[in-house]
Coordinates of C-alpha atoms and ligand atoms in Angstrom, one line a residue:
M1 CA 109.2 47.1 86.6
L2 CA 109.1 49.8 89.2
L3 CA 108.4 53.3 87.9
P4 CA 110.7 56.2 88.9
L5 CA 108.8 58.7 91.1
A6 CA 109.5 61.5 88.7
D7 CA 107.8 59.6 85.9
A8 CA 104.8 58.9 88.0
Q9 CA 104.6 62.6 89.0
G10 CA 105.1 63.6 85.3
H11 CA 102.2 61.3 84.3
V12 CA 99.9 62.9 86.8
L13 CA 100.9 66.5 86.2
E14 CA 100.4 66.1 82.4
R15 CA 96.8 65.2 83.1
V16 CA 95.8 68.1 85.4
T17 CA 95.3 71.8 84.6
A18 CA 94.7 74.9 86.6
L19 CA 91.0 75.4 87.5
A20 CA 89.4 78.2 85.5
P21 CA 89.8 81.5 87.2
Q22 CA 86.8 83.1 88.9
R23 CA 86.1 86.5 90.3
Q24 CA 86.4 86.2 94.1
R25 CA 85.9 88.4 97.1
V26 CA 89.4 89.5 98.1
M27 CA 88.8 88.5 101.7
A28 CA 87.8 85.0 100.7
A29 CA 90.9 84.5 98.4
M30 CA 93.6 84.2 101.0
G31 CA 96.2 81.7 99.6
C32 CA 94.6 81.6 96.2
V33 CA 96.7 82.3 93.0
L34 CA 96.0 85.5 91.2
A35 CA 94.9 85.0 87.6
E36 CA 95.1 88.7 86.6
A37 CA 97.7 91.5 87.0
I38 CA 96.6 94.2 89.4
S39 CA 97.4 97.8 88.7
S40 CA 96.8 100.6 91.2
P41 CA 93.5 102.5 90.6
E42 CA 94.6 105.3 93.0
A43 CA 97.6 106.7 94.9
V44 CA 98.6 105.2 98.2
P45 CA 98.8 107.1 100.4
P46 CA 96.1 109.3 98.8
F47 CA 97.5 112.5 100.4
A48 CA 100.7 113.7 101.9
N49 CA 100.7 113.0 105.6
T50 CA 102.9 113.0 108.6
A51 CA 105.0 110.0 109.6
M52 CA 105.4 111.3 113.1
D53 CA 103.8 113.1 116.0
G54 CA 105.1 116.6 116.1
Y55 CA 104.7 120.0 114.6
A56 CA 103.9 120.8 111.0
V57 CA 105.9 123.8 109.9
R58 CA 107.5 125.5 106.9
A59 CA 111.1 124.2 106.9
A60 CA 112.4 127.6 106.1
D61 CA 110.9 129.0 109.4
T62 CA 113.1 126.5 111.4
A63 CA 116.4 127.6 110.0
G64 CA 119.0 127.9 112.8
A65 CA 116.8 126.4 115.5
S66 CA 118.7 124.3 118.1
E67 CA 118.6 123.2 121.7
A68 CA 120.7 126.2 122.7
S69 CA 118.6 128.7 120.7
P70 CA 115.1 127.3 120.1
M71 CA 112.7 128.8 117.7
L72 CA 109.4 129.9 119.2
L73 CA 106.3 129.7 117.0
P74 CA 102.6 130.1 117.8
V75 CA 100.6 126.9 117.6
V76 CA 97.5 127.7 115.5
A77 CA 95.7 124.4 115.2
E78 CA 95.8 120.6 115.9
V79 CA 95.6 118.2 113.1
A80 CA 94.9 114.5 113.8
A81 CA 94.4 111.5 111.5
G82 CA 91.0 111.7 109.9
H83 CA 90.7 115.4 110.8
P84 CA 92.4 117.7 108.2
A85 CA 93.2 121.3 109.1
D86 CA 90.5 123.7 108.1
R87 CA 93.0 126.4 107.1
A88 CA 96.4 126.7 105.6
L89 CA 99.6 127.2 107.7
L90 CA 100.9 130.7 107.3
P91 CA 104.6 131.7 107.5
G92 CA 105.8 131.8 111.1
E93 CA 103.2 129.4 112.4
A94 CA 103.2 125.8 113.6
M95 CA 100.4 123.2 113.9
R96 CA 100.4 120.3 116.3
I97 CA 100.1 117.2 114.2
F98 CA 99.6 113.5 114.9
T99 CA 100.8 110.5 112.8
G100 CA 98.7 109.9 109.7
A101 CA 97.2 113.4 109.7
P102 CA 97.1 115.1 106.3
M103 CA 99.8 117.8 105.9
P104 CA 98.2 121.2 106.1
D105 CA 98.5 123.3 103.0
G106 CA 101.5 125.6 103.4
A107 CA 103.4 123.1 105.7
D108 CA 106.3 121.3 104.1
A109 CA 107.9 119.4 107.1
V110 CA 107.3 118.0 110.5
L111 CA 109.5 118.3 113.5
M112 CA 109.1 115.3 115.7
V113 CA 107.6 116.0 119.1
E114 CA 110.7 114.7 120.9
R115 CA 112.6 117.7 119.6
T116 CA 110.0 120.3 120.8
E117 CA 108.8 121.8 124.0
R118 CA 105.2 122.8 124.6
L119 CA 104.8 126.4 126.0
D120 CA 101.9 128.5 127.4
G121 CA 99.6 125.5 127.7
G122 CA 100.1 124.6 124.1
A123 CA 99.7 128.1 122.6
R124 CA 103.3 128.2 121.6
V125 CA 106.0 125.7 120.8
A126 CA 109.8 125.8 121.2
L127 CA 111.5 124.0 118.3
H128 CA 114.9 122.5 119.3
A129 CA 116.0 121.6 115.8
S130 CA 115.6 122.7 112.3
V131 CA 114.0 120.5 109.6
A132 CA 114.6 120.1 105.9
V133 CA 111.7 120.3 103.4
G134 CA 109.9 117.0 103.3
E135 CA 111.2 115.7 106.7
A136 CA 108.8 113.2 108.3
V137 CA 106.4 113.7 105.5
R138 CA 105.0 110.7 103.5
P139 CA 104.2 112.2 100.1
A140 CA 101.0 111.2 98.3
G141 CA 101.7 108.1 96.2
D142 CA 104.8 107.3 98.1
D143 CA 103.9 103.5 98.2
L144 CA 101.9 103.4 94.9
Q145 CA 101.1 105.9 92.2
A146 CA 97.8 105.6 90.3
G147 CA 98.5 103.2 87.4
D148 CA 101.5 101.5 89.0
A149 CA 101.8 97.7 88.4
V150 CA 101.1 96.2 91.8
F151 CA 100.9 92.4 91.5
E152 CA 101.4 89.9 88.7
R153 CA 99.4 87.0 87.5
G154 CA 100.5 83.8 89.4
E155 CA 101.3 85.5 92.7
V156 CA 99.9 83.8 95.7
L157 CA 97.6 86.0 97.8
T158 CA 99.2 86.4 101.2
P159 CA 97.9 88.5 104.1
G160 CA 100.1 91.4 102.8
H161 CA 98.5 91.1 99.4
L162 CA 95.0 91.2 100.9
G163 CA 96.0 94.3 102.8
V164 CA 97.4 96.1 99.7
L165 CA 94.2 95.2 97.8
A166 CA 92.0 96.5 100.7
G167 CA 94.2 99.6 100.8
L168 CA 93.4 100.2 97.1
G169 CA 89.7 99.7 97.6
I170 CA 89.8 96.6 95.5
T171 CA 87.2 94.1 96.8
E172 CA 87.2 91.4 94.0
V173 CA 90.0 89.7 92.1
L174 CA 90.2 87.1 89.4
A175 CA 91.9 84.1 91.0
H176 CA 92.0 80.4 90.6
P177 CA 89.4 78.8 92.9
R178 CA 90.3 76.4 95.7
P179 CA 90.0 72.9 94.4
R180 CA 87.1 70.9 95.9
V181 CA 88.7 67.6 96.9
G182 CA 86.6 64.6 97.8
V183 CA 88.0 62.0 100.1
L184 CA 86.8 58.4 100.5
S185 CA 88.2 55.3 102.3
T186 CA 87.7 51.8 101.1
G187 CA 87.9 48.6 103.1
D188 CA 85.6 46.0 104.7
E189 CA 87.8 46.0 107.8
L190 CA 87.3 49.7 108.5
V191 CA 85.0 51.2 111.1
E192 CA 83.9 54.8 111.6
A193 CA 85.4 56.7 114.6
G194 CA 83.1 56.3 117.6
R195 CA 81.9 52.8 116.9
P196 CA 83.2 49.7 118.7
L197 CA 85.6 47.4 117.0
A198 CA 84.5 43.8 116.1
A199 CA 87.0 41.0 115.5
G200 CA 89.4 41.9 112.6
Q201 CA 88.2 45.5 112.4
I202 CA 90.3 48.7 112.6
R203 CA 89.3 52.3 112.6
D204 CA 89.5 54.4 109.5
S205 CA 92.3 56.8 110.0
N206 CA 93.1 57.7 106.4
R207 CA 90.0 59.8 105.8
A208 CA 90.7 62.0 108.8
T209 CA 94.3 62.5 107.7
L210 CA 93.5 63.2 104.0
L211 CA 90.6 65.5 104.8
A212 CA 92.8 67.4 107.1
L213 CA 95.7 67.6 104.6
V214 CA 93.4 69.0 102.0
A215 CA 92.0 71.6 104.5
E216 CA 95.5 72.5 105.6
H217 CA 96.4 73.6 102.1
G218 CA 93.4 75.8 102.0
W219 CA 91.4 73.6 99.6
T220 CA 87.8 72.5 100.2
A221 CA 87.7 69.0 101.7
V222 CA 84.6 67.0 100.9
D223 CA 84.0 63.8 103.0
L224 CA 82.8 61.1 100.6
G225 CA 82.6 58.5 103.3
L226 CA 83.7 55.0 104.1
I227 CA 83.0 52.6 101.3
R228 CA 82.7 48.8 101.5
D229 CA 85.0 46.6 99.3
D230 CA 82.1 46.3 96.8
E231 CA 82.5 47.1 93.2
A232 CA 79.2 48.8 92.8
A233 CA 79.6 50.8 96.0
I234 CA 83.0 52.0 95.0
T235 CA 81.9 52.7 91.4
G236 CA 79.0 54.8 92.8
A237 CA 81.2 56.7 95.3
I238 CA 83.9 57.5 92.8
T239 CA 81.4 58.5 90.1
D240 CA 79.4 60.8 92.4
G241 CA 82.6 62.2 93.9
A242 CA 84.0 62.9 90.4
A243 CA 80.8 64.8 89.5
A244 CA 80.7 66.8 92.7
C245 CA 84.4 67.6 93.1
D246 CA 87.4 68.9 91.2
A247 CA 89.5 65.9 92.3
V248 CA 88.9 62.7 94.4
L249 CA 91.3 61.0 96.8
T250 CA 90.6 57.3 97.6
S251 CA 92.6 55.2 99.9
G252 CA 93.1 51.4 99.8
G253 CA 92.3 48.9 97.1
V254 CA 95.2 49.7 94.8
S255 CA 97.6 46.8 95.7
M256 CA 98.1 43.5 94.0
G257 CA 95.3 41.6 95.8
D258 CA 92.1 40.3 94.3
I259 CA 90.0 42.6 96.4
D260 CA 91.9 45.7 95.4
L261 CA 88.8 47.1 93.8
V262 CA 89.6 50.7 93.4
K263 CA 92.0 49.9 90.6
V264 CA 89.4 47.6 89.0
V265 CA 86.8 50.3 89.2
L266 CA 89.0 53.1 88.0
D267 CA 90.0 51.0 85.0
R268 CA 86.4 50.5 84.1
L269 CA 85.4 54.1 84.6
G270 CA 88.1 55.8 82.6
D271 CA 91.6 56.3 81.6
M272 CA 93.4 54.7 84.5
R273 CA 97.1 54.0 85.0
W274 CA 98.1 51.6 87.8
M275 CA 101.7 52.1 88.9
Q276 CA 104.2 50.4 91.1
I277 CA 106.5 53.3 92.0
A278 CA 110.1 52.9 93.0
I279 CA 109.6 54.4 96.4
R280 CA 109.0 53.0 99.9
P281 CA 106.5 53.6 101.4
A282 CA 103.7 54.3 98.9
K283 CA 104.7 51.9 96.1
P284 CA 101.2 51.2 94.7
F285 CA 99.3 54.1 93.2
A286 CA 96.5 54.4 90.7
F287 CA 95.6 57.5 88.8
G288 CA 92.7 58.0 86.5
T289 CA 90.4 60.6 85.1
V290 CA 86.7 60.0 85.5
G291 CA 83.4 61.5 84.2
E292 CA 82.5 64.3 81.8
R293 CA 84.9 66.7 83.4
S294 CA 87.8 64.2 83.4
T295 CA 88.0 64.6 87.2
P296 CA 91.4 63.3 88.4
V297 CA 91.1 60.5 90.8
F298 CA 94.1 59.6 93.0
G299 CA 94.1 56.0 94.1
L300 CA 96.3 56.2 97.2
P301 CA 97.5 53.1 99.0
G302 CA 95.7 52.0 102.2
N303 CA 98.5 51.8 104.6
P304 CA 98.2 55.0 106.7
V305 CA 101.8 56.2 106.2
S306 CA 101.7 55.3 102.6
S307 CA 98.6 57.3 102.0
M308 CA 100.2 60.4 103.5
V309 CA 103.4 60.0 101.6
S310 CA 101.5 59.3 98.4
F311 CA 99.5 62.4 99.0
E312 CA 102.7 64.4 99.6
L313 CA 104.5 63.1 96.5
L314 CA 101.8 62.6 94.0
A315 CA 98.4 64.3 94.9
R316 CA 99.7 67.5 96.5
P317 CA 101.8 68.6 93.4
A318 CA 98.8 68.0 91.1
L319 CA 96.3 69.7 93.4
R320 CA 98.7 72.7 93.6
R321 CA 98.8 72.8 89.8
M322 CA 94.9 72.8 89.8
A323 CA 95.0 75.6 92.3
G324 CA 97.1 77.6 89.8
H325 CA 100.5 77.4 91.4
S326 CA 103.5 77.2 89.2
V327 CA 105.8 75.8 91.9
V328 CA 104.2 72.5 92.8
H329 CA 106.9 70.4 94.4
R330 CA 108.4 70.9 97.9
P331 CA 112.1 71.9 97.8
L332 CA 114.8 69.5 99.1
V333 CA 116.9 71.4 101.5
P334 CA 120.4 70.6 102.7
A335 CA 120.8 69.0 106.1
V336 CA 123.0 66.6 108.0
A337 CA 122.2 63.1 109.2
A338 CA 122.4 63.2 113.0
E339 CA 122.4 59.3 113.2
D340 CA 123.0 56.4 110.9
F341 CA 120.2 55.7 108.4
R342 CA 120.9 52.1 107.2
R343 CA 118.9 50.4 104.4
H344 CA 119.4 47.7 101.8
P345 CA 119.4 48.0 98.1
D346 CA 115.9 47.2 96.7
G347 CA 115.6 49.5 93.7
K348 CA 113.5 52.0 95.6
V349 CA 114.1 55.4 97.2
H350 CA 113.1 55.2 100.9
Y351 CA 111.3 58.2 102.3
V352 CA 112.3 58.1 105.9
R353 CA 109.9 59.8 108.3
A354 CA 112.3 62.2 110.1
R355 CA 112.5 65.1 112.5
A356 CA 114.7 68.0 111.5
E357 CA 116.1 70.3 114.1
R358 CA 118.0 73.5 113.4
A359 CA 121.2 73.7 115.5
A360 CA 122.7 76.9 116.8
D361 CA 124.9 77.1 113.7
G362 CA 121.8 77.1 111.4
V363 CA 122.4 73.6 110.1
L364 CA 119.4 71.2 110.0
H365 CA 120.1 67.9 111.9
V366 CA 117.9 65.0 110.9
R367 CA 116.9 62.1 113.0
S368 CA 114.4 59.3 112.6
A369 CA 110.9 60.1 113.8
G370 CA 110.3 56.5 115.0
G371 CA 109.0 53.3 113.5
Q372 CA 109.4 53.1 109.8
G373 CA 106.7 50.6 108.9
S374 CA 104.0 51.9 106.6
H375 CA 101.5 51.3 109.5
H376 CA 103.6 53.4 112.0
L377 CA 101.3 56.4 111.7
T378 CA 102.5 57.9 115.0
A379 CA 106.0 58.4 113.7
M380 CA 104.6 60.0 110.5
A381 CA 102.5 62.3 112.7
R382 CA 105.6 63.4 114.6
A383 CA 107.7 63.7 111.5
D384 CA 108.3 67.2 110.2
A385 CA 110.5 66.0 107.3
L386 CA 110.9 63.2 104.8
L387 CA 114.4 62.1 104.2
P388 CA 114.8 60.4 100.8
L389 CA 117.4 57.7 100.9
P390 CA 118.5 56.8 97.4
D391 CA 118.8 53.1 96.6
G392 CA 121.9 51.7 98.3
D393 CA 123.1 51.1 101.9
G394 CA 121.9 54.4 103.4
V395 CA 123.9 57.2 105.0
S396 CA 126.0 57.6 108.1
D397 CA 125.8 59.9 111.1
G398 CA 127.3 63.2 109.9
D399 CA 126.7 62.7 106.2
P400 CA 125.2 65.6 104.2
V401 CA 121.7 64.8 103.1
R402 CA 118.7 66.7 101.6
V403 CA 115.3 66.6 103.2
M404 CA 111.8 67.6 102.3
L405 CA 110.4 69.7 105.1
L406 CA 106.7 69.1 105.8
A407 CA 106.4 71.8 108.5
D408 CA 108.2 74.9 109.9
V409 CA 111.2 73.6 111.8
Ligands
AMP1 P1 94.8 48.0 101.1 O1 95.7 49.0 100.3 O2 93.4 48.3 100.9 O3 95.2 46.6 100.8 O4 95.2 48.4 102.6 C1 96.5 48.2 103.1 C2 96.5 48.3 104.6 O5 96.1 49.5 105.0 C3 95.7 47.3 105.3 O6 96.3 46.9 106.5 C4 94.4 48.1 105.6 O7 93.7 47.6 106.7 C5 95.0 49.4 105.9 N1 94.1 50.5 105.6 C6 93.4 50.6 104.5 N2 92.6 51.7 104.5 C7 92.7 52.2 105.7 C8 92.2 53.4 106.4 N3 91.3 54.1 105.8 N4 92.6 53.6 107.7 C9 93.5 52.9 108.3 N5 94.0 51.8 107.7 C10 93.7 51.5 106.4
MG2 MG1 91.7 47.4 101.4

């Protein structure tokens, strides 16, 4: 019996939990999930300052000023960002002021420089317009008041978040750590990159792909090496990996064959479930928890496309949950088939490697990315979307579909 994908995902997600939050340096926590609410310890901006270059004045002094009848005021000081005025502005005076400079005491508005004329080498200024109280002034606390709620638990730290935290003087936050994810390949036919191929050998591509996928998500990728099809070697590698990492990804050795040792080893080591999932590619999959910390081990299939699709559909959601995310699945977005996608009923959902292109009207048009064999890694590499074709005969050019985007399109 083939297992529906949602059941396989549910089985895995029930067995992983978010990693315990840790205090982290803000600058090292980009992309991590906040595990505490942040409130503002101070006001931002901390003092009233000017939003424009111009002249700080008392609004009342500018009443009636216009291009036709400018108001002439003496310029008594210059105030720049980081250089507050050393005295207050008195009635009938102006101060030259630059963006970000603190408003001088006594001033309540700024007239932008474009509406002024410098006279007498800067000793006086002609104001060509009047201003209202508060014009071009950013009051203290205009972005955040001390005590304001800033961010909630569960928010993902973006560059903007890091900037806000830096702006508040916060240097550490409680956040879920990045999962450390070990990756190993299994297979007697596999050769490390940079070595010559002997008869019957192929190069190990899955480890490169999976390590890069882990790193791409901001998680810590740990290379656990290329392991022979040997029960003791696989046992050692998985045991050590499970002790050193928060999760382990293996590839190969989970099919029906006698030498599919990963599933044998996982079964011995712990609570393993071997699944035949109703999808193509990536039908075989094994999931177990190993060692004292019940480290999740994802037994991904060996075929290069299958291991990537299996990562996307099964490992990625679980790793996102470990990283503290509440949204773990990629969305399916509406698109239109830009060619026929034919298939035959076989009880499985086919995940077609596809390229999505947004047309001028904003609609996503989806085409095949190339060869659809589970060894056609080049097409997978070029794909920026997976198009799930439900069991049946496929879809025709022009049909509405839903796609899972793997990249910005
Ligand atoms: P297996 O699941 O171990 O039976 O492997 C299925 C297919 O994927 C076989 O053709 C393997 O040679 C191939 N394969 C397994 N592991 C890798 C790998 N790390 N890199 C490239 N191909 C692999
Ligand atoms: Mg193998």
